[in-house]
CSV table of C-alpha atoms in Angstrom, one decimal:
chain,number,residue,atom,x,y,z
A,1,MET,CA,-11.3,15.3,5.4
A,2,THR,CA,-13.2,12.1,6.0
A,3,SER,CA,-12.4,9.0,4.1
A,4,SER,CA,-15.5,9.4,1.9
A,5,GLN,CA,-14.5,13.1,1.2
A,6,GLN,CA,-11.0,12.0,0.3
A,7,ARG,CA,-12.3,9.4,-2.0
A,8,ALA,CA,-14.7,11.9,-3.7
A,9,GLU,CA,-11.8,14.4,-4.1
A,10,LEU,CA,-9.6,11.8,-5.5
A,11,GLN,CA,-12.2,10.7,-8.0
A,12,ARG,CA,-12.9,14.3,-9.0
A,13,ARG,CA,-9.2,14.8,-9.7
A,14,ILE,CA,-8.9,11.6,-11.8
A,15,TRP,CA,-11.9,12.5,-14.0
A,16,GLN,CA,-10.4,16.0,-14.4
A,17,ILE,CA,-7.1,14.6,-15.6
A,18,ALA,CA,-8.9,12.3,-18.0
A,19,ASN,CA,-10.9,15.2,-19.5
A,20,GLU,CA,-8.2,17.9,-19.5
A,21,VAL,CA,-5.4,15.8,-21.0
A,22,ARG,CA,-7.1,13.9,-23.7
A,23,GLY,CA,-7.9,16.9,-25.8
A,24,ALA,CA,-9.4,15.9,-29.1
A,25,VAL,CA,-8.9,12.2,-28.4
A,26,ASP,CA,-12.1,10.2,-27.9
A,27,GLY,CA,-12.7,9.5,-24.2
A,28,TRP,CA,-13.3,5.8,-24.8
A,29,ASP,CA,-10.0,5.5,-26.7
A,30,PHE,CA,-8.1,7.6,-24.2
A,31,LYS,CA,-9.2,5.6,-21.2
A,32,GLN,CA,-6.4,3.2,-21.7
A,33,TYR,CA,-3.8,5.8,-21.1
A,34,VAL,CA,-5.2,7.0,-17.8
A,35,LEU,CA,-5.9,3.5,-16.6
A,36,GLY,CA,-2.5,2.4,-17.8
A,37,ALA,CA,-0.7,5.2,-16.0
A,38,LEU,CA,-2.7,4.4,-12.8
A,39,PHE,CA,-1.7,0.8,-13.1
A,40,TYR,CA,2.0,1.6,-13.9
A,41,ARG,CA,2.2,3.8,-10.8
A,42,PHE,CA,0.5,1.1,-8.6
A,43,ILE,CA,2.8,-1.8,-9.6
A,44,SER,CA,5.8,0.5,-9.2
A,45,GLU,CA,4.8,1.6,-5.6
A,46,ASN,CA,3.7,-1.9,-4.8
A,47,PHE,CA,7.1,-3.3,-5.9
A,48,SER,CA,9.0,-0.6,-4.0
A,49,ALA,CA,7.0,-1.3,-0.8
A,50,TYR,CA,7.9,-5.0,-1.1
A,51,PHE,CA,11.6,-4.2,-1.5
A,52,GLU,CA,11.6,-1.7,1.4
A,53,GLU,CA,9.5,-3.7,3.8
A,54,GLY,CA,10.8,-3.6,7.3
A,55,ASP,CA,13.5,-1.1,6.7
A,56,GLU,CA,12.7,2.6,6.9
A,57,ASN,CA,16.2,3.5,5.7
A,58,VAL,CA,15.8,1.7,2.3
A,59,ARG,CA,14.6,3.8,-0.7
A,60,TYR,CA,14.3,1.5,-3.7
A,61,ASP,CA,13.8,4.4,-6.1
A,62,LYS,CA,17.3,5.7,-5.1
A,63,TYR,CA,19.0,2.3,-5.9
A,64,SER,CA,21.2,1.9,-9.0
A,65,ASP,CA,20.0,-0.7,-11.5
A,66,SER,CA,23.5,-2.3,-11.3
A,67,ALA,CA,23.0,-2.9,-7.6
A,68,ILE,CA,20.4,-5.6,-8.3
A,69,THR,CA,21.9,-9.0,-8.5
A,70,ASP,CA,20.5,-11.8,-10.6
A,71,GLU,CA,19.7,-13.8,-7.5
A,72,VAL,CA,17.7,-11.0,-6.0
A,73,LYS,CA,15.8,-10.5,-9.2
A,74,HIS,CA,15.0,-14.2,-9.5
A,75,ASP,CA,13.7,-14.5,-5.9
A,76,THR,CA,11.6,-11.3,-6.3
A,77,ILE,CA,10.0,-12.5,-9.5
A,78,LYS,CA,9.0,-15.8,-7.9
A,79,THR,CA,7.2,-13.9,-5.2
A,80,LYS,CA,5.8,-10.8,-7.0
A,81,GLY,CA,5.5,-12.3,-10.5
A,82,TYR,CA,7.4,-9.4,-12.2
A,83,PHE,CA,10.4,-7.1,-11.8
A,84,VAL,CA,10.8,-3.4,-12.0
A,85,TYR,CA,14.3,-1.8,-11.9
A,86,PRO,CA,14.7,1.5,-10.0
A,87,SER,CA,15.2,3.5,-13.2
A,88,GLN,CA,11.9,2.0,-14.6
A,89,LEU,CA,9.8,3.1,-11.6
A,90,PHE,CA,6.8,5.4,-12.3
A,91,ALA,CA,8.1,8.1,-9.9
A,92,ASN,CA,11.5,8.3,-11.6
A,93,VAL,CA,10.1,8.3,-15.1
A,94,ALA,CA,7.3,10.8,-14.3
A,95,ALA,CA,9.8,13.2,-12.6
A,96,LYS,CA,11.7,13.6,-15.9
A,97,ALA,CA,8.8,13.1,-18.3
A,98,HIS,CA,8.5,16.7,-19.6
A,99,ALA,CA,12.2,17.0,-20.5
A,100,ASN,CA,12.4,13.5,-22.0
A,101,GLU,CA,12.3,13.8,-25.8
A,102,SER,CA,12.1,10.0,-26.2
A,103,LEU,CA,9.4,9.5,-23.5
A,104,ASN,CA,7.1,7.5,-25.7
A,105,THR,CA,9.7,5.0,-26.8
A,106,ASP,CA,11.2,4.8,-23.3
A,107,LEU,CA,7.8,3.9,-21.9
A,108,ALA,CA,7.3,1.3,-24.5
A,109,ALA,CA,10.7,-0.3,-23.7
A,110,ILE,CA,9.9,-0.2,-19.9
A,111,PHE,CA,6.6,-1.9,-20.3
A,112,ALA,CA,8.1,-4.5,-22.6
A,113,ALA,CA,10.8,-5.2,-20.0
A,114,ILE,CA,8.4,-5.5,-17.1
A,115,GLU,CA,6.4,-8.1,-19.1
A,116,ALA,CA,9.5,-9.9,-20.2
A,117,SER,CA,10.7,-10.2,-16.6
A,118,ALA,CA,8.1,-12.9,-16.0
A,119,SER,CA,9.2,-15.0,-19.0
A,120,GLY,CA,9.9,-18.5,-17.9
A,121,TYR,CA,8.2,-18.0,-14.5
A,122,PRO,CA,4.8,-19.3,-13.3
A,123,SER,CA,3.5,-15.7,-13.6
A,124,GLU,CA,4.3,-15.4,-17.3
A,125,GLN,CA,0.8,-15.7,-18.6
A,126,ASP,CA,-0.6,-13.4,-15.9
A,127,ILE,CA,1.9,-10.6,-16.8
A,128,LYS,CA,2.2,-11.1,-20.6
A,129,GLY,CA,0.5,-8.4,-22.6
A,130,LEU,CA,-0.7,-6.3,-19.6
A,131,PHE,CA,0.5,-3.1,-21.2
A,132,ALA,CA,-0.6,-4.0,-24.8
A,133,ASP,CA,-3.3,-1.4,-24.9
A,134,PHE,CA,-1.0,1.4,-23.5
A,135,ASP,CA,0.3,2.1,-27.0
A,136,THR,CA,2.7,5.0,-26.5
A,137,THR,CA,3.4,5.3,-30.3
A,138,SER,CA,-0.3,5.5,-31.3
A,139,ASN,CA,-1.4,8.4,-33.5
A,140,ARG,CA,-4.3,8.8,-31.2
A,141,LEU,CA,-1.9,10.6,-28.9
A,142,GLY,CA,-0.8,13.1,-31.6
A,143,ASN,CA,0.7,13.2,-35.1
A,144,THR,CA,4.2,13.9,-34.1
A,145,VAL,CA,6.5,12.5,-31.5
A,146,LYS,CA,6.6,15.8,-29.7
A,147,ASP,CA,2.8,15.9,-29.5
A,148,LYS,CA,2.7,12.3,-28.2
A,149,ASN,CA,5.3,13.1,-25.5
A,150,ILE,CA,3.5,16.2,-24.3
A,151,ARG,CA,0.3,14.3,-23.8
A,152,LEU,CA,2.0,11.3,-22.2
A,153,ALA,CA,3.9,13.6,-19.8
A,154,ALA,CA,0.7,15.3,-18.9
A,155,VAL,CA,-1.0,12.0,-18.0
A,156,LEU,CA,2.0,10.9,-15.9
A,157,LYS,CA,2.1,14.3,-14.1
A,158,GLY,CA,-1.6,14.2,-13.4
A,159,VAL,CA,-1.5,10.6,-12.0
A,160,ALA,CA,1.8,11.4,-10.1
A,161,GLU,CA,0.0,14.3,-8.3
A,162,LEU,CA,-2.8,12.1,-7.0
A,163,ASP,CA,-2.6,11.7,-3.3
A,164,PHE,CA,-3.1,8.0,-2.4
A,165,GLY,CA,-1.6,8.5,1.1
A,166,ASP,CA,1.0,6.2,2.6
A,167,PHE,CA,1.2,2.8,0.9
A,168,SER,CA,1.0,0.9,4.1
A,169,ASN,CA,-2.2,2.6,5.2
A,170,SER,CA,-4.8,0.9,3.0
A,171,HIS,CA,-3.9,3.0,-0.1
A,172,ILE,CA,-4.2,-0.2,-2.1
A,173,ASP,CA,-8.0,0.1,-1.7
A,174,LEU,CA,-7.9,3.7,-2.9
A,175,PHE,CA,-6.0,2.6,-6.0
A,176,GLY,CA,-8.5,-0.1,-6.7
A,177,ASP,CA,-11.5,2.2,-6.0
A,178,ALA,CA,-10.0,4.9,-8.2
A,179,TYR,CA,-9.5,2.4,-11.0
A,180,GLU,CA,-13.1,1.2,-10.7
A,181,PHE,CA,-14.4,4.7,-10.5
A,182,LEU,CA,-12.6,5.6,-13.8
A,183,ILE,CA,-13.9,2.4,-15.5
A,184,SER,CA,-17.4,3.0,-14.4
A,185,ASN,CA,-17.4,6.6,-15.6
A,186,TYR,CA,-16.1,5.7,-19.0
A,187,ALA,CA,-18.7,2.9,-19.1
A,188,ALA,CA,-21.5,5.4,-18.2
A,189,ASN,CA,-20.3,7.9,-20.8
A,190,ALA,CA,-19.7,5.3,-23.6
A,191,GLY,CA,-23.2,3.9,-23.7
A,192,LYS,CA,-23.6,0.3,-24.8
A,193,SER,CA,-19.9,-0.2,-25.7
A,194,GLY,CA,-18.9,0.6,-22.1
A,195,GLY,CA,-21.7,-1.1,-20.2
A,196,GLU,CA,-20.9,-4.4,-22.0
A,197,PHE,CA,-17.9,-5.1,-19.8
A,198,PHE,CA,-18.7,-3.4,-16.5
A,199,THR,CA,-21.3,-4.4,-13.9
A,200,PRO,CA,-22.1,-1.6,-11.5
A,201,GLN,CA,-20.8,-2.2,-8.0
A,202,HIS,CA,-24.2,-2.2,-6.3
A,203,VAL,CA,-25.5,-4.9,-8.7
A,204,SER,CA,-22.2,-6.8,-8.4
A,205,ARG,CA,-22.5,-6.9,-4.6
A,206,LEU,CA,-26.0,-8.4,-4.8
A,207,ILE,CA,-24.8,-11.1,-7.3
A,208,ALA,CA,-21.7,-11.9,-5.1
A,209,GLU,CA,-23.9,-12.2,-2.0
A,210,LEU,CA,-26.3,-14.5,-3.8
A,211,ALA,CA,-23.5,-16.8,-5.0
A,212,MET,CA,-21.7,-16.9,-1.7
A,213,HIS,CA,-24.8,-17.1,0.6
A,214,LYS,CA,-24.2,-19.2,3.7
A,215,GLN,CA,-21.0,-20.7,2.3
A,216,GLY,CA,-18.5,-20.7,5.1
A,217,SER,CA,-15.8,-21.0,2.5
A,218,VAL,CA,-15.6,-21.6,-1.2
A,219,ASN,CA,-12.9,-23.4,-3.1
A,220,LYS,CA,-12.8,-20.7,-5.8
A,221,ILE,CA,-15.0,-18.2,-7.6
A,222,TYR,CA,-15.5,-18.1,-11.3
A,223,ASP,CA,-17.0,-15.7,-13.9
A,224,PRO,CA,-17.2,-17.2,-17.4
A,225,ALA,CA,-17.7,-13.7,-19.0
A,226,CYS,CA,-15.7,-11.6,-16.6
A,227,GLY,CA,-15.4,-8.3,-18.4
A,228,SER,CA,-13.2,-6.0,-16.3
A,229,GLY,CA,-13.5,-8.3,-13.3
A,230,SER,CA,-15.9,-6.1,-11.3
A,231,LEU,CA,-18.1,-9.1,-10.3
A,232,LEU,CA,-15.1,-11.2,-9.0
A,233,LEU,CA,-13.7,-8.2,-7.1
A,234,GLN,CA,-17.0,-7.6,-5.3
A,235,ALA,CA,-16.7,-11.1,-3.9
A,236,LYS,CA,-13.3,-10.1,-2.6
A,237,LYS,CA,-14.7,-6.9,-1.1
A,238,GLN,CA,-17.7,-8.5,0.5
A,239,PHE,CA,-16.1,-11.5,2.1
A,240,GLU,CA,-12.9,-12.2,4.0
A,241,GLU,CA,-10.2,-13.3,1.6
A,242,HIS,CA,-9.6,-16.6,3.4
A,243,ILE,CA,-13.2,-17.6,2.5
A,244,ILE,CA,-12.2,-17.8,-1.2
A,245,VAL,CA,-9.5,-20.5,-0.7
A,246,ASP,CA,-8.0,-21.0,-4.2
A,247,GLY,CA,-8.6,-17.7,-5.8
A,248,PHE,CA,-10.4,-16.0,-8.7
A,249,PHE,CA,-11.0,-17.4,-12.1
A,250,GLY,CA,-12.4,-15.7,-15.2
A,251,GLN,CA,-12.6,-15.8,-19.0
A,252,GLU,CA,-13.1,-12.9,-21.3
A,253,ILE,CA,-13.4,-12.7,-25.1
A,254,ASN,CA,-12.4,-9.1,-25.6
A,255,HIS,CA,-8.6,-8.5,-25.5
A,256,THR,CA,-8.7,-5.0,-24.1
A,257,THR,CA,-11.2,-5.9,-21.4
A,258,TYR,CA,-9.2,-9.1,-20.6
A,259,ASN,CA,-6.2,-6.8,-19.9
A,260,LEU,CA,-8.3,-4.6,-17.8
A,261,ALA,CA,-9.5,-7.5,-15.7
A,262,ARG,CA,-5.9,-8.7,-15.0
A,263,MET,CA,-4.8,-5.1,-14.1
A,264,ASN,CA,-7.8,-4.9,-11.8
A,265,MET,CA,-6.7,-8.0,-10.0
A,266,PHE,CA,-3.3,-6.6,-9.3
A,267,LEU,CA,-4.7,-3.2,-8.3
A,268,HIS,CA,-6.8,-4.9,-5.7
A,269,ASN,CA,-3.7,-6.6,-4.4
A,270,ILE,CA,-4.6,-10.1,-5.6
A,271,ASN,CA,-1.3,-11.7,-6.4
A,272,TYR,CA,-0.7,-13.5,-9.6
A,273,ASP,CA,-0.9,-16.9,-7.9
A,274,LYS,CA,-4.4,-16.1,-6.6
A,275,PHE,CA,-6.1,-15.3,-9.9
A,276,ASN,CA,-6.3,-16.9,-13.3
A,277,ILE,CA,-7.9,-14.8,-16.1
A,278,LYS,CA,-7.9,-16.3,-19.6
A,279,LEU,CA,-8.6,-14.9,-23.0
A,280,GLY,CA,-11.0,-16.6,-25.3
A,281,ASN,CA,-14.6,-17.6,-26.3
A,282,THR,CA,-16.2,-19.3,-23.3
A,283,LEU,CA,-18.9,-21.1,-25.3
A,284,LEU,CA,-16.6,-22.5,-28.1
A,285,ALA,CA,-13.2,-22.7,-26.4
A,286,PRO,CA,-13.7,-22.8,-22.6
A,287,HIS,CA,-10.9,-22.8,-20.2
A,288,PHE,CA,-10.7,-24.2,-16.6
A,289,GLY,CA,-12.1,-27.6,-17.5
A,290,ASP,CA,-9.5,-29.1,-15.1
A,291,ASP,CA,-10.2,-26.6,-12.4
A,292,LYS,CA,-13.9,-27.2,-12.1
A,293,PRO,CA,-16.1,-27.5,-10.1
A,294,PHE,CA,-16.5,-24.1,-8.6
A,295,ASP,CA,-18.4,-23.4,-5.4
A,296,ALA,CA,-19.3,-19.9,-6.5
A,297,ILE,CA,-20.1,-18.6,-10.0
A,298,VAL,CA,-21.0,-15.0,-10.8
A,299,SER,CA,-21.8,-13.7,-14.3
A,300,ASN,CA,-23.3,-11.0,-16.4
A,301,PRO,CA,-22.9,-12.5,-19.9
A,302,PRO,CA,-23.8,-10.5,-23.0
A,303,TYR,CA,-27.5,-10.4,-23.6
A,304,SER,CA,-28.9,-12.3,-26.6
A,305,VAL,CA,-25.6,-12.5,-28.4
A,306,LYS,CA,-25.4,-14.6,-31.6
A,307,TRP,CA,-23.4,-17.8,-31.6
A,308,ILE,CA,-22.8,-20.7,-34.0
A,309,GLY,CA,-25.2,-23.0,-32.1
A,310,SER,CA,-26.8,-25.7,-34.3
A,311,ASP,CA,-24.5,-24.8,-37.3
A,312,ASP,CA,-21.9,-26.8,-35.4
A,313,PRO,CA,-23.3,-30.3,-35.1
A,314,THR,CA,-20.6,-31.3,-32.6
A,315,LEU,CA,-21.9,-28.9,-29.9
A,316,ILE,CA,-25.0,-31.0,-29.1
A,317,ASN,CA,-22.5,-33.7,-27.9
A,318,ASP,CA,-20.6,-31.1,-25.7
A,319,GLU,CA,-20.9,-32.3,-22.1
A,320,ARG,CA,-22.2,-28.8,-21.1
A,321,PHE,CA,-25.1,-28.8,-23.5
A,322,ALA,CA,-25.9,-32.5,-24.2
A,323,PRO,CA,-27.9,-33.1,-21.0
A,324,ALA,CA,-30.5,-30.5,-22.0
A,325,GLY,CA,-31.0,-32.3,-25.4
A,326,VAL,CA,-31.1,-29.0,-27.3
A,327,LEU,CA,-28.9,-26.0,-28.0
A,328,ALA,CA,-29.7,-22.4,-27.3
A,329,PRO,CA,-30.9,-20.6,-30.4
A,330,LYS,CA,-28.3,-19.3,-32.8
A,331,SER,CA,-29.6,-15.7,-32.4
A,332,LYS,CA,-29.7,-15.9,-28.5
A,333,ALA,CA,-26.9,-17.6,-26.7
A,334,ASP,CA,-28.2,-16.7,-23.2
A,335,PHE,CA,-29.0,-20.2,-22.2
A,336,ALA,CA,-25.7,-21.5,-23.5
A,337,PHE,CA,-24.0,-19.4,-20.9
A,338,VAL,CA,-26.4,-20.7,-18.2
A,339,LEU,CA,-25.7,-24.3,-19.1
A,340,HIS,CA,-22.0,-23.7,-19.2
A,341,ALA,CA,-22.2,-22.2,-15.7
A,342,LEU,CA,-24.3,-25.1,-14.5
A,343,HIS,CA,-21.8,-27.6,-15.7
A,344,TYR,CA,-18.9,-25.8,-13.9
A,345,LEU,CA,-20.9,-25.5,-10.6
A,346,SER,CA,-20.1,-27.8,-7.7
A,347,SER,CA,-22.7,-29.8,-5.8
A,348,LYS,CA,-22.5,-27.4,-2.8
A,349,GLY,CA,-22.3,-24.1,-4.6
A,350,ARG,CA,-24.4,-21.5,-6.3
A,351,ALA,CA,-24.3,-19.6,-9.5
A,352,ALA,CA,-25.9,-16.1,-9.8
A,353,ILE,CA,-26.3,-15.0,-13.4
A,354,VAL,CA,-27.8,-11.8,-14.9
A,355,CYS,CA,-30.2,-12.8,-17.6
A,356,PHE,CA,-32.3,-11.1,-20.3
A,357,PRO,CA,-36.0,-11.5,-19.3
A,358,GLY,CA,-37.1,-13.0,-22.6
A,359,ILE,CA,-35.4,-16.3,-22.0
A,360,PHE,CA,-37.8,-17.0,-19.1
A,361,TYR,CA,-41.0,-17.1,-21.2
A,362,ARG,CA,-40.1,-17.6,-24.9
A,363,GLY,CA,-41.0,-21.0,-26.5
A,364,GLY,CA,-38.9,-23.3,-28.7
A,365,ALA,CA,-35.5,-24.4,-27.6
A,366,GLU,CA,-35.5,-22.0,-24.7
A,367,GLN,CA,-38.6,-23.6,-23.2
A,368,LYS,CA,-37.0,-27.0,-23.6
A,369,ILE,CA,-33.9,-25.9,-21.7
A,370,ARG,CA,-36.1,-24.4,-18.9
A,371,ARG,CA,-37.9,-27.7,-18.7
A,372,TYR,CA,-34.6,-29.5,-18.3
A,373,LEU,CA,-33.5,-27.1,-15.6
A,374,VAL,CA,-36.8,-27.3,-13.6
A,375,ASP,CA,-37.2,-31.1,-14.0
A,376,ASN,CA,-33.8,-31.6,-12.6
A,377,ASN,CA,-34.3,-29.1,-9.8
A,378,PHE,CA,-31.4,-26.8,-10.6
A,379,ILE,CA,-33.3,-23.4,-10.3
A,380,GLU,CA,-33.4,-22.0,-6.8
A,381,THR,CA,-34.6,-18.4,-7.5
A,382,VAL,CA,-35.5,-16.0,-10.2
A,383,ILE,CA,-35.3,-12.3,-9.3
A,384,SER,CA,-36.6,-9.4,-11.4
A,385,LEU,CA,-34.7,-6.2,-10.9
A,386,ALA,CA,-35.6,-2.5,-11.5
A,387,PRO,CA,-35.0,-1.1,-15.0
A,388,ASN,CA,-32.1,1.2,-15.9
A,389,LEU,CA,-29.6,-0.3,-13.3
A,390,PHE,CA,-26.9,-1.0,-16.0
A,391,PHE,CA,-24.9,1.3,-18.2
A,392,GLY,CA,-26.0,1.4,-21.8
A,393,THR,CA,-29.4,-0.4,-21.4
A,394,SER,CA,-32.6,0.4,-19.6
A,395,ILE,CA,-33.8,-3.2,-19.6
A,396,ALA,CA,-35.2,-4.6,-16.4
A,397,VAL,CA,-33.0,-7.7,-16.2
A,398,ASN,CA,-33.4,-10.8,-14.1
A,399,ILE,CA,-31.0,-12.7,-11.9
A,400,LEU,CA,-31.1,-16.5,-12.1
A,401,VAL,CA,-29.8,-18.4,-9.1
A,402,LEU,CA,-28.7,-22.0,-9.8
A,403,SER,CA,-28.1,-24.6,-7.2
A,404,LYS,CA,-27.5,-28.4,-7.1
A,405,HIS,CA,-28.3,-28.9,-3.4
A,406,LYS,CA,-31.9,-27.7,-3.0
A,407,SER,CA,-34.0,-29.1,-0.2
A,408,ASP,CA,-37.3,-29.1,-2.1
A,409,THR,CA,-38.5,-28.9,-5.7
A,410,SER,CA,-40.2,-25.5,-5.6
A,411,VAL,CA,-38.7,-22.4,-7.3
A,412,GLN,CA,-38.7,-19.0,-5.6
A,413,PHE,CA,-39.7,-15.8,-7.5
A,414,ILE,CA,-38.8,-12.3,-6.2
A,415,ASP,CA,-40.1,-9.1,-7.7
A,416,ALA,CA,-37.5,-6.5,-6.7
A,417,SER,CA,-38.5,-4.1,-9.5
A,418,SER,CA,-39.7,-1.5,-7.0
A,419,LEU,CA,-36.4,-1.6,-5.0
A,420,PHE,CA,-34.2,1.2,-6.3
A,421,LYS,CA,-33.2,4.8,-5.9
A,422,LYS,CA,-33.4,7.2,-8.8
A,423,GLU,CA,-30.2,9.0,-9.6
A,424,THR,CA,-29.1,11.3,-12.5
A,425,ASN,CA,-28.8,8.8,-15.4
A,426,ASN,CA,-29.3,5.4,-13.8
A,427,ASN,CA,-31.2,3.8,-11.0
A,428,VAL,CA,-29.2,2.2,-8.1
A,429,LEU,CA,-29.6,-0.5,-5.5
A,430,LEU,CA,-29.0,0.9,-2.0
A,431,ASP,CA,-27.6,-1.3,0.8
A,432,GLU,CA,-31.1,-1.5,2.3
A,433,HIS,CA,-32.5,-2.8,-1.0
A,434,ILE,CA,-29.8,-5.5,-1.2
A,435,GLU,CA,-30.4,-6.5,2.4
A,436,GLN,CA,-34.2,-6.8,1.7
A,437,ILE,CA,-33.6,-9.0,-1.3
A,438,MET,CA,-31.2,-11.2,0.6
A,439,GLN,CA,-33.6,-11.6,3.5
A,440,MET,CA,-36.3,-12.8,1.2
A,441,PHE,CA,-33.8,-15.1,-0.6
A,442,ASP,CA,-32.8,-16.6,2.7
A,443,ALA,CA,-36.2,-17.0,4.2
A,444,LYS,CA,-37.9,-18.5,1.1
A,445,ALA,CA,-41.2,-17.3,2.6
A,446,ASP,CA,-44.0,-15.8,0.5
A,447,VAL,CA,-44.3,-12.0,0.8
A,448,GLU,CA,-47.3,-10.3,-0.7
A,449,TYR,CA,-46.4,-8.5,-3.9
A,450,LEU,CA,-42.7,-9.3,-3.5
A,451,ALA,CA,-41.9,-13.0,-3.2
A,452,LYS,CA,-43.6,-16.3,-4.0
A,453,SER,CA,-42.4,-19.9,-4.1
A,454,ALA,CA,-44.1,-21.9,-6.8
A,455,THR,CA,-44.4,-25.7,-6.7
A,456,TYR,CA,-42.8,-27.9,-9.5
A,457,GLU,CA,-46.4,-28.9,-10.5
A,458,ALA,CA,-47.5,-25.3,-10.9
A,459,ILE,CA,-44.5,-24.4,-13.0
A,460,ALA,CA,-45.0,-27.5,-15.2
A,461,ALA,CA,-48.7,-26.7,-15.6
A,462,ASN,CA,-47.7,-23.2,-16.7
A,463,ASP,CA,-45.6,-24.6,-19.6
A,464,TYR,CA,-42.3,-24.0,-17.6
A,465,ASN,CA,-42.8,-20.2,-17.8
A,466,LEU,CA,-40.4,-18.7,-15.3
A,467,SER,CA,-41.3,-15.0,-15.5
A,468,VAL,CA,-41.6,-13.5,-12.1
A,469,SER,CA,-44.8,-11.7,-13.0
A,470,SER,CA,-46.5,-15.1,-13.6
A,471,TYR,CA,-46.2,-16.0,-10.0
A,472,VAL,CA,-45.8,-12.8,-7.9
A,473,GLU,CA,-49.0,-10.7,-8.0
A,474,ALA,CA,-48.3,-7.0,-8.7
A,475,GLU,CA,-49.6,-4.6,-6.2
A,476,ASP,CA,-52.6,-2.6,-7.6
A,477,THR,CA,-51.5,1.0,-6.9
A,478,ARG,CA,-54.6,2.5,-8.5
A,479,GLU,CA,-56.9,4.6,-6.3
A,480,VAL,CA,-59.6,2.5,-4.7
A,481,ILE,CA,-63.1,3.9,-5.5
A,482,ASP,CA,-66.0,3.4,-3.1
A,483,ILE,CA,-68.9,3.0,-5.5
A,484,VAL,CA,-71.6,3.3,-2.7
A,485,LYS,CA,-70.0,6.6,-1.5
A,486,LEU,CA,-69.6,7.9,-5.0
A,487,ASN,CA,-73.3,7.1,-5.9
A,488,ALA,CA,-74.4,8.9,-2.7
A,489,GLU,CA,-72.3,11.9,-3.7
A,490,LEU,CA,-73.7,11.9,-7.2
A,491,LYS,CA,-77.3,11.8,-5.9
A,492,SER,CA,-76.5,14.7,-3.6
A,493,THR,CA,-75.0,16.6,-6.4
A,494,VAL,CA,-77.9,15.9,-8.8
A,495,ALA,CA,-80.4,17.0,-6.1
A,496,ARG,CA,-78.4,20.2,-5.5
A,497,ILE,CA,-78.4,20.9,-9.2
A,498,ASP,CA,-82.2,20.3,-9.4
A,499,GLN,CA,-82.7,22.7,-6.5
A,500,LEU,CA,-80.5,25.4,-8.1
A,501,ARG,CA,-82.4,25.0,-11.4
A,502,ALA,CA,-85.7,25.4,-9.6
A,503,GLU,CA,-84.5,28.5,-7.9
A,504,ILE,CA,-83.2,29.9,-11.1
A,505,ASP,CA,-86.5,29.1,-12.9
A,506,ALA,CA,-88.4,30.9,-10.1
A,507,ILE,CA,-86.2,34.0,-10.4
A,508,VAL,CA,-86.6,34.0,-14.2
A,509,ALA,CA,-90.4,33.6,-13.9
A,510,GLU,CA,-90.5,36.5,-11.4
A,511,ILE,CA,-88.5,38.8,-13.7
A,512,GLU,CA,-90.6,37.9,-16.7
A,513,GLY,CA,-93.8,38.5,-14.7
A,514,GLU,CA,-92.8,42.0,-14.0
């Protein structure tokens, strides 16, 4: 099989496991167990591979726990960030799972021990709570211990049978791809609740390319509403790792999704010292104030989410929002996320942010914030995308590109709403569409019906309206009618009708004359 066929077969099997094993458990609830089992297997094999590196005769899963010295454990945790004893490895637990009457409590103890192994080490906050959503005692798995164990054993068995190949032969990417496949499928099937935390890979790639465009290297990349980490990981996939010097940073408000993001980093072989994902409300309790500025910022924040806004009088003095002189409306926090990203952006970098289209033309506070952004020359490009690209919403969203190093005061507008391929439930951006958008973004040249650069004066005269449709003329796809030709055809038709009537009248008169 080709690599793409192998990947397709692997993904088919994963989805089959998820559906067959969950039984009556809701798929959205059950996802944690399949994702958690995948993660458990990954860190076990990753850990074993580290221990066995360079010695074909070493089999870590055959070691005795008592053979591990405190010194070995200490040195390993400093490098890997966590420790897994041989008896705790996925392979050893899965092999005996069906016969283990205390499987659910044994798993809970193993997960707690892995997390506790990082206590007191630099990796503690990156490991702490990783398995919190893999609740092996939950009644969602069954009403009795026996029922719980049967389902857990089936999940472990299914994940154990997946063929990821030899660990040293890029099977890390297969693990990561399998994980993202499962997340995206759950998101697609969960509607709005799933799409909130997952940005489809094709859109993520475009956003990552916009933020990283022509930057030989970036100090670090940041997502202030990182969800499951899909945007950050696309940056890793699209660019050589050394280009992102100091790693990946993100903040997420949802605890379950925060855990997914950290797991996702490990699954894509980003070590604990190369990522920093924090839990919390980005707008009210932002992290990484000491780590800014960031050369690349990518984000797909929640659309039109409510926030405290002007009900908290101290926020207008917040260094992120004060320069604009006004806060984003309480019912629509979109521009609060934009101003937050702008504040965290370096003087050489770019931020690419998915935005709800309404913020680009509505009045009130949002118009004042647009005026601040345009007057200070922070907006490089606004791109309108095709509808139905995201899970759970058919909205045709925009991408706002911010920059603090523009060479002129114009703003580029790109209408990419026609660039997509229709698939079963959603539209997708193909590689050729992304390439076309990036070529226009780079060139900054006007392209009929697709791209237009508007002067600062034109935007100001248009009340700081930043809707793409206000600047890029839409192609008229209606049929062109040649009036002269149509009139000639009508005259010919009328003449022919008159002729036929005359002939009919003559025939009728002849019949009546008889």
